[in-house]
PDB file of C-alpha atoms in Angstrom:
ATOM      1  CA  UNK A   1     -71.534  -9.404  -8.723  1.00  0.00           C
ATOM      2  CA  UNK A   2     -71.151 -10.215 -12.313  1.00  0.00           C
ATOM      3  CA  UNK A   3     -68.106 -12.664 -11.183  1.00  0.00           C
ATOM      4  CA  UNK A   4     -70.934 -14.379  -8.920  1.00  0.00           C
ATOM      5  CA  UNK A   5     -73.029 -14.510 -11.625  1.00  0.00           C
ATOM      6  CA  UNK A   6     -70.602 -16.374 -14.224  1.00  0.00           C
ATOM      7  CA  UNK A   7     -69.913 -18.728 -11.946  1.00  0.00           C
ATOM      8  CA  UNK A   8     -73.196 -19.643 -11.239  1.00  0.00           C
ATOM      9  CA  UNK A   9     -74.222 -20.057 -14.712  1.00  0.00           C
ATOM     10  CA  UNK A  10     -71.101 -22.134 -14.978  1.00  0.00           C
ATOM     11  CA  UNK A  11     -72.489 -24.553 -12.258  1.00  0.00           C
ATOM     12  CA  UNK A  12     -75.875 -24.880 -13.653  1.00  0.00           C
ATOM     13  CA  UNK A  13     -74.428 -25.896 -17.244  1.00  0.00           C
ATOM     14  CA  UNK A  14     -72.288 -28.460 -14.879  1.00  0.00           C
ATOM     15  CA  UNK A  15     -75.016 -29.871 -12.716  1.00  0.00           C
ATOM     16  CA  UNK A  16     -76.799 -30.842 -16.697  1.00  0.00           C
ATOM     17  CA  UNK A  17     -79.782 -28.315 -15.549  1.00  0.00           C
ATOM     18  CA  UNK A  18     -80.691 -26.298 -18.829  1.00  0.00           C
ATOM     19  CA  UNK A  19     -81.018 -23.039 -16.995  1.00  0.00           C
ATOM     20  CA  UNK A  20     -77.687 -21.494 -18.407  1.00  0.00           C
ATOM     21  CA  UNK A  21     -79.312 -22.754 -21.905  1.00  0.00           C
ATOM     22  CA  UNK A  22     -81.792 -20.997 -21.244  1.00  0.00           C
ATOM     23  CA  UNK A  23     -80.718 -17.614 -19.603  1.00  0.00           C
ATOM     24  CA  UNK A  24     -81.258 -14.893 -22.695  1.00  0.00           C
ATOM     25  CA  UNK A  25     -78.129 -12.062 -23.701  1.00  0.00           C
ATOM     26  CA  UNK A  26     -77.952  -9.526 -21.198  1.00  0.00           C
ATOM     27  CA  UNK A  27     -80.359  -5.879 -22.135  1.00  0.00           C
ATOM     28  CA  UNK A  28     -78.175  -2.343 -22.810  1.00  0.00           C
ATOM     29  CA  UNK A  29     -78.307  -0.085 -20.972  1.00  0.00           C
ATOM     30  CA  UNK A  30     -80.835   1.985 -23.058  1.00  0.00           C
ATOM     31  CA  UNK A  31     -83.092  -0.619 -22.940  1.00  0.00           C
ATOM     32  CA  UNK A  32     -82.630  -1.276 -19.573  1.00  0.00           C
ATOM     33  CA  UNK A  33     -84.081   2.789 -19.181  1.00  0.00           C
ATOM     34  CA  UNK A  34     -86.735   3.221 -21.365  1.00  0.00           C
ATOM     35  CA  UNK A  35     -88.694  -0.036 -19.184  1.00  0.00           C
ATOM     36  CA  UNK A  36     -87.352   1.940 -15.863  1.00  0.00           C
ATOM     37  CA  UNK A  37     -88.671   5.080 -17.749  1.00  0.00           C
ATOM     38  CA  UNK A  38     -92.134   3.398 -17.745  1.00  0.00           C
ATOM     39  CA  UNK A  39     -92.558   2.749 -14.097  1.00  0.00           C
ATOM     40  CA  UNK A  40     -93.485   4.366 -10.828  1.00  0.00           C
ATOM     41  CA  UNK A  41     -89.744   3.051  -9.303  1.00  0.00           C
ATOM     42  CA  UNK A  42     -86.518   3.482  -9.979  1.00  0.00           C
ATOM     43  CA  UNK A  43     -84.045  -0.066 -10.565  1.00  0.00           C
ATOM     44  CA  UNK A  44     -80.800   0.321  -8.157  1.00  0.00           C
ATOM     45  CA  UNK A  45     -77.604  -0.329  -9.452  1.00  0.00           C
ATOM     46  CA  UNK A  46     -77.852  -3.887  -9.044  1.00  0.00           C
ATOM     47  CA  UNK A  47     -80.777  -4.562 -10.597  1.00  0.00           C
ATOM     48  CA  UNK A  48     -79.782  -2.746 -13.604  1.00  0.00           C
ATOM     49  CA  UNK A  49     -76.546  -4.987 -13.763  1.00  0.00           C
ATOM     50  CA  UNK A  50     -78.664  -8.274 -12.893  1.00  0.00           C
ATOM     51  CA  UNK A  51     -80.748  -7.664 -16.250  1.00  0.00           C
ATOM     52  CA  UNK A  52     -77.688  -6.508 -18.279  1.00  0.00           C
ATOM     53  CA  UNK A  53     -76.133  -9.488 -17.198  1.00  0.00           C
ATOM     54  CA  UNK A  54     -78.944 -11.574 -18.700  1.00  0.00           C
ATOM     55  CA  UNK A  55     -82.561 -10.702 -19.226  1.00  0.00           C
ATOM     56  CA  UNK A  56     -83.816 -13.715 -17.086  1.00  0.00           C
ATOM     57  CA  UNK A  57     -85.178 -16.898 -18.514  1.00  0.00           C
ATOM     58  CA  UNK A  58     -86.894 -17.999 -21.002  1.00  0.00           C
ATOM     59  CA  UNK A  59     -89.524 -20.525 -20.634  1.00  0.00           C
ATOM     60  CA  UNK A  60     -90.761 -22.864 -23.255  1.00  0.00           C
ATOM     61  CA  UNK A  61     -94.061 -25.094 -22.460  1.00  0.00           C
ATOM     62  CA  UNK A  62     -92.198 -28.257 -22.896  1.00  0.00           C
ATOM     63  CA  UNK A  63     -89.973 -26.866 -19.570  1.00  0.00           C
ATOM     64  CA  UNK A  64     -89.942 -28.720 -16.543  1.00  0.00           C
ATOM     65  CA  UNK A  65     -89.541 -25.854 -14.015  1.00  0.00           C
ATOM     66  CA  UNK A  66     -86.873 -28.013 -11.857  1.00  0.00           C
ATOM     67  CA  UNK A  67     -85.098 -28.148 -15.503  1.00  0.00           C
ATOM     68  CA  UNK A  68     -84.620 -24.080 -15.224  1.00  0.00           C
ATOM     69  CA  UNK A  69     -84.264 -23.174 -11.108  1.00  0.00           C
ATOM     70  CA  UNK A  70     -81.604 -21.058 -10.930  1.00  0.00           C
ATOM     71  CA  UNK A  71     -82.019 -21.712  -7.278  1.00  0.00           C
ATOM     72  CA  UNK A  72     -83.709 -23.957  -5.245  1.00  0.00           C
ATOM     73  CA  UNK A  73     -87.927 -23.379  -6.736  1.00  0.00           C
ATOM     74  CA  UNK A  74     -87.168 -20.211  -8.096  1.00  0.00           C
ATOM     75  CA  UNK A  75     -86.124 -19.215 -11.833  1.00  0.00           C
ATOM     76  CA  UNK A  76     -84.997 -16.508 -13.087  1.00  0.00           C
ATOM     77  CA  UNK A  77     -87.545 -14.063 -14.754  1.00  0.00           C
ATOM     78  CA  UNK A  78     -87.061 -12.238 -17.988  1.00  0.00           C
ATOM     79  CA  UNK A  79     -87.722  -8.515 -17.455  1.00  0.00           C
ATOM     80  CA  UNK A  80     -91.177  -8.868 -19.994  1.00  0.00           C
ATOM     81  CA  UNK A  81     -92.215 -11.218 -17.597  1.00  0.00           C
ATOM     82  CA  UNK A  82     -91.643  -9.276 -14.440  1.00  0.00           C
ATOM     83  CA  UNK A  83     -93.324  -6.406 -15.384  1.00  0.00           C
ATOM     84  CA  UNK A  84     -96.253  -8.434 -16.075  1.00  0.00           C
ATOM     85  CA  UNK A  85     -96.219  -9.990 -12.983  1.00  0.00           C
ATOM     86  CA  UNK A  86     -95.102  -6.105 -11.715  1.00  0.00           C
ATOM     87  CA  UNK A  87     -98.211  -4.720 -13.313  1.00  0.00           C
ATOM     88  CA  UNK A  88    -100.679  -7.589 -11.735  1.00  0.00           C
ATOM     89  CA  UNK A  89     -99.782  -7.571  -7.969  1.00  0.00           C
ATOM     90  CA  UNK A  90     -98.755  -3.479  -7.668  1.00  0.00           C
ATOM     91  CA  UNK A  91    -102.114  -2.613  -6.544  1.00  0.00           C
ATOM     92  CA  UNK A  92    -102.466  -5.556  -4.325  1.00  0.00           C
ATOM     93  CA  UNK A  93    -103.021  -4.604  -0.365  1.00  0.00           C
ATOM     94  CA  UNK A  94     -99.922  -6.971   0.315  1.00  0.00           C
ATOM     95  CA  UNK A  95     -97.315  -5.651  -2.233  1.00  0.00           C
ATOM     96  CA  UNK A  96     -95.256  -2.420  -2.160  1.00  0.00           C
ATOM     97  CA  UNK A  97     -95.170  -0.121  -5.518  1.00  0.00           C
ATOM     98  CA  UNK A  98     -91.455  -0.204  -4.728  1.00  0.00           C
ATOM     99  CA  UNK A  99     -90.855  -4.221  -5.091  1.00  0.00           C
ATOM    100  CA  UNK A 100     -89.882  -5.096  -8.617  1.00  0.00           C
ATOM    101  CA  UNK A 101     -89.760  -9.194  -8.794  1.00  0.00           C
ATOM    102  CA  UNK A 102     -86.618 -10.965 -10.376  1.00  0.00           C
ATOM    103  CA  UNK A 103     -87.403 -14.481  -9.390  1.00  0.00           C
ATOM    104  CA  UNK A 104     -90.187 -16.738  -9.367  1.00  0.00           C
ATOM    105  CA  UNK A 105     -91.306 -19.970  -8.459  1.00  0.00           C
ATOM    106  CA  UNK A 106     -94.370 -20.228 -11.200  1.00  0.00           C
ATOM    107  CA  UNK A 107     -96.889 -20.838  -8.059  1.00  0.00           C
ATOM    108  CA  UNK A 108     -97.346 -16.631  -6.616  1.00  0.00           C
ATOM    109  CA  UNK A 109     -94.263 -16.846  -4.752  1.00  0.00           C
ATOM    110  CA  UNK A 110     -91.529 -14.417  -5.960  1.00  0.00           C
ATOM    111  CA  UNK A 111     -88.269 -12.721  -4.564  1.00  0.00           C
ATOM    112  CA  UNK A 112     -88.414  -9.352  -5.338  1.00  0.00           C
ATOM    113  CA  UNK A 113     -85.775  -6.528  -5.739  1.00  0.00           C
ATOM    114  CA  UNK A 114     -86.933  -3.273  -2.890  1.00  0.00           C
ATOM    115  CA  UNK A 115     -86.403  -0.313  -5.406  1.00  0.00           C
ATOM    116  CA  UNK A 116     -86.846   3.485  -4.520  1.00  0.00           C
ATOM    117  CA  UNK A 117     -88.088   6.315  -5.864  1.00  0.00           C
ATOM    118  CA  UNK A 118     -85.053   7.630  -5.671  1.00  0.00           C
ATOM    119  CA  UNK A 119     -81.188   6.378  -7.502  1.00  0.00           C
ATOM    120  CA  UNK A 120     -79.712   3.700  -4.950  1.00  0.00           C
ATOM    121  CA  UNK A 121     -76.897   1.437  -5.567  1.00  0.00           C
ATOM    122  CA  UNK A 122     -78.570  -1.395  -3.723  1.00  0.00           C
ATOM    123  CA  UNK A 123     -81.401  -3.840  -3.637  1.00  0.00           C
ATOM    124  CA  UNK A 124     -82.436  -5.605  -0.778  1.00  0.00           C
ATOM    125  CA  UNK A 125     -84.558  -8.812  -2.130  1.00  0.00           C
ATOM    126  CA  UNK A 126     -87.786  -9.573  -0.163  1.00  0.00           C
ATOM    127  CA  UNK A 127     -89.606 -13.287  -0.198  1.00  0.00           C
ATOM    128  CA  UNK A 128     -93.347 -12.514  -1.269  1.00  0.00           C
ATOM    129  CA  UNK A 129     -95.164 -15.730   0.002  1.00  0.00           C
ATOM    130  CA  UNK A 130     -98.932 -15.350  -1.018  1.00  0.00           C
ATOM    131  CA  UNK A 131     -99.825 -17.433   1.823  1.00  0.00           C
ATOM    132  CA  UNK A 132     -97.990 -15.203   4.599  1.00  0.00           C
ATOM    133  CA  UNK A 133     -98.742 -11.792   5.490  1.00  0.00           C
ATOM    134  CA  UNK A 134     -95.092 -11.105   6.319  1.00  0.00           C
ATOM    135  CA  UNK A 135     -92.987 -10.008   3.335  1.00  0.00           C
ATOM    136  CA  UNK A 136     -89.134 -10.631   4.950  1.00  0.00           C
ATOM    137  CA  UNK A 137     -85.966  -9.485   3.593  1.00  0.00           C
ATOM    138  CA  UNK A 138     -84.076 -12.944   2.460  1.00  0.00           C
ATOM    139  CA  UNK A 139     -80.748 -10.954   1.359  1.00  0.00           C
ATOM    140  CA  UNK A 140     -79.262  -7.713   2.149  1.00  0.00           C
ATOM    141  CA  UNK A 141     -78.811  -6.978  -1.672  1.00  0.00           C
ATOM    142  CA  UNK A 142     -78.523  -8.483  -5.305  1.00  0.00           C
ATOM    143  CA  UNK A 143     -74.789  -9.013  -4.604  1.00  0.00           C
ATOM    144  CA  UNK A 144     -75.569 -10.537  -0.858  1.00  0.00           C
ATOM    145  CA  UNK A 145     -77.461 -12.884  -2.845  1.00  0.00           C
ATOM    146  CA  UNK A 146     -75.654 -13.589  -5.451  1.00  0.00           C
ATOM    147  CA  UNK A 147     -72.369 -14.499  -3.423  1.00  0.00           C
ATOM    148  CA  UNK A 148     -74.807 -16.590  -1.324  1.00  0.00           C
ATOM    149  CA  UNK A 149     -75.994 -18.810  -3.908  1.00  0.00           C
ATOM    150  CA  UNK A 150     -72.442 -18.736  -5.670  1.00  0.00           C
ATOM    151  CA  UNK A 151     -70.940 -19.915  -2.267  1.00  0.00           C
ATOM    152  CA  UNK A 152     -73.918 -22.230  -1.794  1.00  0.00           C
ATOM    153  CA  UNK A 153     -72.754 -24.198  -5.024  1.00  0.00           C
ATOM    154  CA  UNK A 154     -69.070 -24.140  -4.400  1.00  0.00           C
ATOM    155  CA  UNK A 155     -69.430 -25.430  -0.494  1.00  0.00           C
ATOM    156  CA  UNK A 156     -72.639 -28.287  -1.586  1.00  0.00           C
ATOM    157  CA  UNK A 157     -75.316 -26.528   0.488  1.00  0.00           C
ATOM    158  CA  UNK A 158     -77.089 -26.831  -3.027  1.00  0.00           C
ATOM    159  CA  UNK A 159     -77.277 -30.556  -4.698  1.00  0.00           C
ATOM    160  CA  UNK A 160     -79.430 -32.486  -7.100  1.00  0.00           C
ATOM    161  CA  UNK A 161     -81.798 -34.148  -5.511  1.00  0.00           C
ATOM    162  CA  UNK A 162     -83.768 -38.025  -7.034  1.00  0.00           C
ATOM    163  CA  UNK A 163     -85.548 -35.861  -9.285  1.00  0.00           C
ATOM    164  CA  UNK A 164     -83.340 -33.718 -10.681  1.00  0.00           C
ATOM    165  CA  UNK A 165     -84.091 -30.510  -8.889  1.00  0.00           C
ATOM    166  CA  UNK A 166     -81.974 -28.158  -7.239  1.00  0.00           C
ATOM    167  CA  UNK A 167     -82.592 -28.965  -3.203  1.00  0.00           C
ATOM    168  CA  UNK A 168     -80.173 -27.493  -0.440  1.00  0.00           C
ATOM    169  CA  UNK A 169     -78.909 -28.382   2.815  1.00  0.00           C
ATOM    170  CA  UNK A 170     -81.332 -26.333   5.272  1.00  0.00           C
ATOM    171  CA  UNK A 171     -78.508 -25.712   7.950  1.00  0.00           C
ATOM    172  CA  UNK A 172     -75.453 -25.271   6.062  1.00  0.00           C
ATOM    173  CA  UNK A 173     -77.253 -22.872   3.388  1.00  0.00           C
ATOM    174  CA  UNK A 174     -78.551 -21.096   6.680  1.00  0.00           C
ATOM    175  CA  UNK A 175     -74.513 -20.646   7.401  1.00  0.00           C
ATOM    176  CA  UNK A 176     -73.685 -19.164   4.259  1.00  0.00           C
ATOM    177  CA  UNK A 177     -76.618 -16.928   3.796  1.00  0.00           C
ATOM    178  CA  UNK A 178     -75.881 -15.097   7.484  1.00  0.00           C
ATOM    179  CA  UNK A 179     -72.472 -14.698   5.943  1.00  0.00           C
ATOM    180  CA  UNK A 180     -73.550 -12.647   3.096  1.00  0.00           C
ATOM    181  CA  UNK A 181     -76.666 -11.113   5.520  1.00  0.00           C
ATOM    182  CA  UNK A 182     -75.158 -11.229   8.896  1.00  0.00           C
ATOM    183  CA  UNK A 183     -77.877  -7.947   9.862  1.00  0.00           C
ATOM    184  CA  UNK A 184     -81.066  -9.845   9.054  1.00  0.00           C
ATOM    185  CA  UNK A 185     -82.799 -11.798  11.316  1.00  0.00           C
ATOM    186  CA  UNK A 186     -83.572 -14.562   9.491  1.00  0.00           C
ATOM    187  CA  UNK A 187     -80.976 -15.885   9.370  1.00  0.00           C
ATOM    188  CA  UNK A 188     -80.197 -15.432  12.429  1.00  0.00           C
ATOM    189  CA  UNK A 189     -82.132 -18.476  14.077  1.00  0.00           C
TER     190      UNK A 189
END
């Protein structure tokens, strides 16, 4: 995964966005367990690799969001940030105590890592859309992910669109992600 993830930062820096500018040093491993040691879940493998990789974005005022998407509408949250956001929605009727987010889109919409209470090496990663009752799994894991959106860059699913943003190509990205997720059903259609 941490392959994927250079080579995503790479394209960022080459598309001009200032997300890989903005992406802080990856957290040790010690710090990485004493915020696991404060919460009800326990980070998979992956996640705990995604956050020592870097510690997710950070965010200045003066940002434009589409300036730090680390995917089309979503950037990349620092860990801070996500347990905010973690502490906020976990008593909410329509999010689990096991969903930890890593991405956001800065409206209530986030893609969040399924932990356990248990050590797992793997991480499926829901879509929590306020607006929709159904939570569905987007990726089979971190790495499913990850190689998605890698592949998703190398192949021009993703582009810059007139404004600057990252946009995608609905049908090929739908391609690539079954790929990486060939058992869920979304992308399946």
């Amino acid at each position: 995964m941490l392959e994927c993830l250079d080579r995503i930062g790479a394209k960022l820096s080459d598309l001009g966005l200032r997300t890989s500018e903005c992406l802080q040093p990856g957290l040790r491993p010690e710090e990485i367990a004493a915020i696991e040691n404060d919460l009800p879940l326990h980070f998979t493998d992956e996640l705990r690799e995604l956050y020592g990789w870097r510690n997710g974005t950070v965010v200045e005022k003066s940002d434009s969001l589409g300036d730090i998407h680390f995917l089309p509408l979503f950037y990349f949250l620092s860990i801070e940030e996500a347990l905010e956001i973690y502490r906020v929605y976990k008593n909410s009727d329509e999010w689990k105590h096991s969903w930890f987010p890593i991405f956001s889109d800065d409206g209530g919409d986030f893609l969040v890592a399924e932990c356990s209470k248990e050590n797992t090496s793997t991480s499926p990663v829901i879509y929590y859309f306020h607006d929709d009752p159904e939570k569905t799994a987007e990726y089979q894991s971190i790495t499913a992910m990850m190689q998605t959106l890698d592949s998703a860059f190398d192949e021009g699913a993703f582009f810059l669109d007139a404004d600057g943003w990252i946009d995608q190509h609905e049908d090929q990205y739908r391609e690539i992600a079954r790929r990486f997720s060939p058992r869920l059903d979304i992308w399946k259609a």
